[in-house]
GROMACS .gro file of C-alpha atoms in nm:
model
  285
    1MET     CA    1  -0.894   0.272   3.164
    2ALA     CA    2  -1.108   0.539   3.329
    3ASN     CA    3  -1.128   0.896   3.204
    4THR     CA    4  -1.150   1.084   3.533
    5LYS     CA    5  -0.926   1.134   3.831
    6LYS     CA    6  -0.978   0.928   4.141
    7SER     CA    7  -1.161   1.111   4.415
    8THR     CA    8  -0.980   0.915   4.683
    9GLU     CA    9  -0.614   0.855   4.744
   10THR     CA   10  -0.458   0.623   4.490
   11LYS     CA   11  -0.267   0.321   4.611
   12VAL     CA   12   0.056   0.257   4.426
   13GLY     CA   13   0.030  -0.120   4.417
   14LYS     CA   14  -0.155  -0.384   4.217
   15GLU     CA   15  -0.437  -0.204   4.039
   16ASP     CA   16  -0.668  -0.249   3.743
   17ASP     CA   17  -0.511  -0.334   3.410
   18ILE     CA   18  -0.496  -0.088   3.121
   19ASP     CA   19  -0.811  -0.081   2.913
   20VAL     CA   20  -0.871   0.060   2.564
   21PHE     CA   21  -1.128   0.332   2.627
   22ARG     CA   22  -1.232   0.642   2.435
   23PRO     CA   23  -1.580   0.794   2.486
   24GLU     CA   24  -1.763   0.838   2.157
   25GLY     CA   25  -1.703   1.179   2.002
   26THR     CA   26  -1.396   1.259   2.212
   27LYS     CA   27  -1.027   1.256   2.128
   28PHE     CA   28  -0.789   0.987   2.250
   29THR     CA   29  -0.547   1.173   2.476
   30VAL     CA   30  -0.183   1.069   2.489
   31GLY     CA   31   0.072   1.204   2.737
   32ILE     CA   32   0.442   1.197   2.649
   33ILE     CA   33   0.710   1.272   2.909
   34GLY     CA   34   1.070   1.337   2.805
   35ASN     CA   35   1.270   1.519   2.542
   36ASN     CA   36   1.461   1.296   2.300
   37ILE     CA   37   1.427   1.099   1.976
   38GLN     CA   38   1.175   0.866   2.142
   39THR     CA   39   0.940   1.152   2.224
   40ASP     CA   40   0.980   1.298   1.874
   41THR     CA   41   0.888   0.959   1.727
   42LEU     CA   42   0.584   0.920   1.952
   43LYS     CA   43   0.459   1.272   1.873
   44TYR     CA   44   0.474   1.188   1.505
   45ALA     CA   45   0.323   0.842   1.557
   46PHE     CA   46   0.014   0.981   1.732
   47THR     CA   47  -0.057   1.270   1.494
   48LYS     CA   48  -0.389   1.120   1.383
   49PRO     CA   49  -0.670   1.383   1.390
   50ARG     CA   50  -0.870   1.195   1.655
   51ASN     CA   51  -0.580   1.213   1.902
   52ARG     CA   52  -0.475   1.487   2.144
   53ILE     CA   53  -0.111   1.496   2.253
   54ILE     CA   54   0.019   1.651   2.575
   55HIS     CA   55   0.399   1.665   2.575
   56ALA     CA   56   0.589   1.740   2.896
   57ASP     CA   57   0.942   1.814   2.778
   58GLY     CA   58   1.062   1.932   3.120
   59ILE     CA   59   1.126   2.279   2.978
   60ASP     CA   60   0.802   2.446   2.867
   61LYS     CA   61   0.570   2.181   3.012
   62HIS     CA   62   0.613   1.953   3.310
   63VAL     CA   63   0.466   1.629   3.447
   64GLU     CA   64   0.199   1.819   3.639
   65GLU     CA   65   0.040   1.929   3.311
   66ILE     CA   66   0.023   1.567   3.200
   67VAL     CA   67  -0.147   1.481   3.528
   68ASP     CA   68  -0.398   1.765   3.486
   69GLY     CA   69  -0.483   1.641   3.136
   70ASN     CA   70  -0.541   1.287   3.270
   71PRO     CA   71  -0.470   1.111   2.937
   72GLN     CA   72  -0.576   0.758   2.859
   73LEU     CA   73  -0.214   0.659   2.804
   74ILE     CA   74   0.115   0.814   2.919
   75PHE     CA   75   0.452   0.734   2.764
   76VAL     CA   76   0.753   0.786   2.992
   77CYS     CA   77   1.072   0.846   2.792
   78ILE     CA   78   1.290   1.024   3.047
   79ASP     CA   79   1.662   0.974   2.994
   80THR     CA   80   1.852   0.804   3.273
   81LYS     CA   81   2.199   0.901   3.397
   82LEU     CA   82   2.509   0.696   3.468
   83THR     CA   83   2.693   0.741   3.797
   84ASP     CA   84   3.072   0.732   3.813
   85ASP     CA   85   3.039   0.365   3.913
   86GLY     CA   86   2.837   0.285   3.601
   87ILE     CA   87   2.510   0.253   3.793
   88VAL     CA   88   2.192   0.369   3.617
   89ASP     CA   89   2.027   0.663   3.796
   90ALA     CA   90   1.655   0.668   3.712
   91VAL     CA   91   1.530   0.891   3.996
   92ASP     CA   92   1.358   1.140   3.764
   93LEU     CA   93   1.185   0.860   3.575
   94GLU     CA   94   1.069   0.690   3.894
   95ASP     CA   95   0.934   1.019   4.031
   96ALA     CA   96   0.737   1.082   3.710
   97VAL     CA   97   0.588   0.730   3.712
   98LEU     CA   98   0.492   0.764   4.079
   99LYS     CA   99   0.316   1.098   4.018
  100CYS     CA  100   0.121   0.953   3.728
  101LEU     CA  101   0.017   0.648   3.932
  102GLN     CA  102  -0.090   0.856   4.229
  103HIS     CA  103  -0.282   1.128   4.047
  104THR     CA  104  -0.428   0.964   3.735
  105GLN     CA  105  -0.586   0.640   3.625
  106SER     CA  106  -0.391   0.648   3.301
  107GLY     CA  107  -0.212   0.351   3.155
  108ILE     CA  108   0.166   0.405   3.170
  109VAL     CA  109   0.414   0.280   2.911
  110ILE     CA  110   0.784   0.304   2.993
  111LYS     CA  111   0.991   0.342   2.675
  112THR     CA  112   1.325   0.412   2.844
  113SER     CA  113   1.558   0.112   2.850
  114LEU     CA  114   1.630   0.008   3.209
  115PRO     CA  115   1.833  -0.258   3.394
  116THR     CA  116   1.632  -0.561   3.502
  117SER     CA  117   1.635  -0.463   3.871
  118LEU     CA  118   1.475  -0.126   3.791
  119VAL     CA  119   1.222  -0.284   3.556
  120GLU     CA  120   1.119  -0.519   3.834
  121ARG     CA  121   1.093  -0.236   4.086
  122ILE     CA  122   0.906   0.010   3.867
  123CYS     CA  123   0.698  -0.206   3.634
  124ALA     CA  124   0.625  -0.538   3.799
  125ARG     CA  125   0.420  -0.408   4.093
  126ASN     CA  126   0.135  -0.232   3.914
  127GLY     CA  127  -0.104  -0.359   3.648
  128ARG     CA  128  -0.121  -0.019   3.481
  129VAL     CA  129   0.250  -0.008   3.395
  130VAL     CA  130   0.384  -0.170   3.077
  131TYR     CA  131   0.753  -0.193   2.985
  132ASN     CA  132   0.787  -0.139   2.609
  133PRO     CA  133   1.151  -0.052   2.530
  134ASP     CA  134   1.267   0.036   2.180
  135MET     CA  135   1.501  -0.213   2.019
  136PRO     CA  136   1.844  -0.085   1.904
  137VAL     CA  137   1.829   0.072   1.557
  138GLU     CA  138   2.105   0.158   1.312
  139THR     CA  139   2.043   0.524   1.223
  140ASP     CA  140   1.833   0.647   1.519
  141THR     CA  141   1.595   0.840   1.295
  142ILE     CA  142   1.218   0.875   1.327
  143GLU     CA  143   1.176   0.702   0.991
  144GLU     CA  144   1.365   0.391   1.100
  145ARG     CA  145   1.198   0.380   1.441
  146MET     CA  146   0.854   0.402   1.279
  147GLY     CA  147   0.939   0.105   1.059
  148VAL     CA  148   1.025  -0.132   1.344
  149ASN     CA  149   0.731  -0.370   1.365
  150ALA     CA  150   0.861  -0.605   1.635
  151HIS     CA  151   0.748  -0.486   1.978
  152ILE     CA  152   0.819  -0.623   2.324
  153PHE     CA  153   0.548  -0.563   2.584
  154GLY     CA  154   0.613  -0.648   2.948
  155GLY     CA  155   0.329  -0.630   3.197
  156ALA     CA  156  -0.012  -0.769   3.291
  157PRO     CA  157  -0.152  -0.962   2.990
  158LYS     CA  158  -0.464  -0.746   2.954
  159SER     CA  159  -0.254  -0.429   2.973
  160THR     CA  160   0.005  -0.537   2.714
  161MET     CA  161  -0.272  -0.638   2.474
  162ALA     CA  162  -0.442  -0.302   2.531
  163VAL     CA  163  -0.123  -0.110   2.448
  164GLN     CA  164  -0.078  -0.313   2.130
  165GLU     CA  165  -0.437  -0.237   2.030
  166ILE     CA  166  -0.381   0.134   2.099
  167PHE     CA  167  -0.075   0.124   1.873
  168TYR     CA  168  -0.285  -0.034   1.601
  169ARG     CA  169  -0.595   0.185   1.632
  170PHE     CA  170  -0.459   0.525   1.731
  171SER     CA  171  -0.101   0.546   1.600
  172LEU     CA  172   0.100   0.524   1.278
  173LEU     CA  173   0.344   0.274   1.432
  174SER     CA  174   0.403  -0.052   1.247
  175VAL     CA  175   0.244  -0.336   1.443
  176GLY     CA  176   0.361  -0.680   1.335
  177GLN     CA  177   0.540  -0.935   1.549
  178SER     CA  178   0.480  -0.874   1.919
  179ALA     CA  179   0.594  -1.046   2.237
  180HIS     CA  180   0.373  -1.029   2.546
  181LEU     CA  181   0.574  -1.112   2.857
  182SER     CA  182   0.625  -1.016   3.218
  183PRO     CA  183   0.826  -0.693   3.265
  184THR     CA  184   1.131  -0.891   3.380
  185GLU     CA  185   1.111  -1.129   3.085
  186ALA     CA  186   1.080  -0.832   2.847
  187SER     CA  187   1.397  -0.689   2.999
  188PHE     CA  188   1.583  -1.016   2.944
  189VAL     CA  189   1.474  -1.025   2.579
  190GLU     CA  190   1.584  -0.665   2.521
  191GLN     CA  191   1.924  -0.708   2.686
  192SER     CA  192   1.991  -1.048   2.527
  193ILE     CA  193   1.930  -0.910   2.178
  194SER     CA  194   2.164  -0.620   2.252
  195GLY     CA  195   2.430  -0.853   2.396
  196TYR     CA  196   2.413  -1.081   2.094
  197MET     CA  197   2.443  -0.783   1.857
  198VAL     CA  198   2.763  -0.666   2.027
  199MET     CA  199   2.903  -1.021   2.045
  200LYS     CA  200   2.841  -1.077   1.674
  201LYS     CA  201   3.003  -0.746   1.586
  202VAL     CA  202   3.311  -0.834   1.795
  203PHE     CA  203   3.336  -1.170   1.616
  204TRP     CA  204   3.336  -1.001   1.273
  205ASN     CA  205   3.603  -0.756   1.390
  206GLN     CA  206   3.827  -1.036   1.511
  207LEU     CA  207   3.773  -1.231   1.190
  208TYR     CA  208   3.857  -0.918   0.990
  209ASP     CA  209   4.190  -0.884   1.171
  210MET     CA  210   4.277  -1.251   1.122
  211VAL     CA  211   4.185  -1.274   0.752
  212THR     CA  212   4.350  -0.941   0.668
  213GLU     CA  213   4.671  -1.041   0.847
  214PHE     CA  214   4.671  -1.367   0.653
  215GLY     CA  215   4.643  -1.169   0.327
  216GLY     CA  216   4.290  -1.276   0.237
  217ASP     CA  217   3.987  -1.075   0.127
  218TYR     CA  218   3.780  -1.045   0.444
  219HIS     CA  219   3.460  -0.930   0.273
  220SER     CA  220   3.457  -1.227   0.035
  221VAL     CA  221   3.507  -1.464   0.327
  222ALA     CA  222   3.251  -1.291   0.549
  223THR     CA  223   2.988  -1.275   0.274
  224HIS     CA  224   3.002  -1.651   0.225
  225ILE     CA  225   2.992  -1.713   0.600
  226GLY     CA  226   2.691  -1.484   0.630
  227SER     CA  227   2.514  -1.673   0.351
  228ASP     CA  228   2.460  -1.956   0.596
  229ARG     CA  229   2.113  -1.870   0.730
  230ARG     CA  230   2.220  -1.975   1.079
  231VAL     CA  231   2.477  -1.692   1.077
  232GLY     CA  232   2.331  -1.412   0.866
  233HIS     CA  233   2.490  -1.100   0.718
  234TRP     CA  234   2.412  -0.846   0.990
  235GLY     CA  235   2.716  -0.659   1.123
  236LEU     CA  236   2.976  -0.806   0.889
  237ARG     CA  237   3.080  -0.479   0.726
  238ILE     CA  238   3.413  -0.385   0.883
  239PRO     CA  239   3.507  -0.108   0.953
  240ASN     CA  240   3.188   0.079   1.048
  241TYR     CA  241   3.050   0.340   0.811
  242ASN     CA  242   3.232   0.615   1.002
  243LEU     CA  243   3.555   0.408   0.975
  244SER     CA  244   3.554   0.320   1.345
  245ARG     CA  245   3.588  -0.035   1.481
  246GLY     CA  246   3.383  -0.245   1.718
  247ALA     CA  247   3.012  -0.231   1.796
  248ASP     CA  248   2.926   0.140   1.793
  249ASN     CA  249   2.555   0.120   1.873
  250LYS     CA  250   2.533   0.314   2.201
  251HIS     CA  251   2.196   0.167   2.292
  252ALA     CA  252   2.311  -0.193   2.246
  253ASN     CA  253   2.637  -0.128   2.430
  254GLN     CA  254   2.460   0.020   2.731
  255MET     CA  255   2.210  -0.266   2.742
  256LEU     CA  256   2.502  -0.512   2.734
  257LYS     CA  257   2.664  -0.338   3.032
  258ASN     CA  258   2.331  -0.345   3.219
  259PHE     CA  259   2.294  -0.715   3.142
  260ILE     CA  260   2.641  -0.796   3.274
  261LYS     CA  261   2.563  -0.619   3.601
  262THR     CA  262   2.251  -0.834   3.640
  263GLN     CA  263   2.439  -1.163   3.674
  264ASP     CA  264   2.803  -1.244   3.747
  265SER     CA  265   2.759  -1.566   3.547
  266LEU     CA  266   2.754  -1.380   3.213
  267THR     CA  267   3.131  -1.424   3.176
  268LEU     CA  268   3.124  -1.454   2.796
  269LEU     CA  269   2.945  -1.121   2.754
  270SER     CA  270   3.180  -0.961   3.007
  271GLU     CA  271   3.474  -1.053   2.785
  272VAL     CA  272   3.285  -0.934   2.477
  273ASP     CA  273   3.232  -0.597   2.641
  274LYS     CA  274   3.604  -0.565   2.723
  275ILE     CA  275   3.714  -0.662   2.372
  276ASN     CA  276   3.461  -0.429   2.215
  277GLN     CA  277   3.593  -0.142   2.425
  278LEU     CA  278   3.945  -0.213   2.295
  279TYR     CA  279   3.818  -0.193   1.938
  280GLN     CA  280   3.630   0.129   2.008
  281ASP     CA  281   3.943   0.286   2.155
  282ARG     CA  282   4.135   0.229   1.833
  283GLU     CA  283   4.192   0.518   1.597
  284LYS     CA  284   3.972   0.524   1.289
  285VAL     CA  285   4.124   0.339   0.994
   0.00000   0.00000   0.00000
């Protein structure tokens, strides 16, 4: 990954992969675009003394200042919007990625979760772009996000390996199990995990209703079911900690909805989404 701007016009197409590059005696410069828990986590993760962070929060600093700083790596964490039809609007994110591709030679990592069609459009056409979404977490705190050591990298093989190495060498992020895939495959992994989480939570809710109506002790029953390693204990506590019902993880729920829109054949998950919405609409117990 070069450290200077291109002197000629940059083509936004297939380009060189991301490389791990830091001239001796200089700081590793990281650009972060967005203003949310993801950006807060990344700012903390890259607080090592040998790093320099440029944060464009859209308020005090903007994308142009990232471009002027020409960092080695840029994280794009811009929130998307939902239209009235439930379509994901990622215009601001796409504009930011395009500016960075045109005016820098930086590697670009997209942290914002996106539908597969957008991942394919934004990430799959340029070797410098890696899709690295965060997996759904329970508490949405910096501490929990820092502890997640399973990462999904979607992009050109050399680029995904470079981003993983940057995580290991220049950040405080936990780097353990990693998946290196195409951007589209990474999207399928992310959305499938989210869909399964919601489906499992809906199953526990339905089992809770059935066992309770029968007069049994749901938690005793569920604990023994979860002891089977093929099932596991995740999600079996009903109601949720805030006394609500259904799968209440907003990230997982949105990824499920995106997944359903990808293919009409996902009829099971479509029903799961409808049932989960019914549970969420219930009053707290």
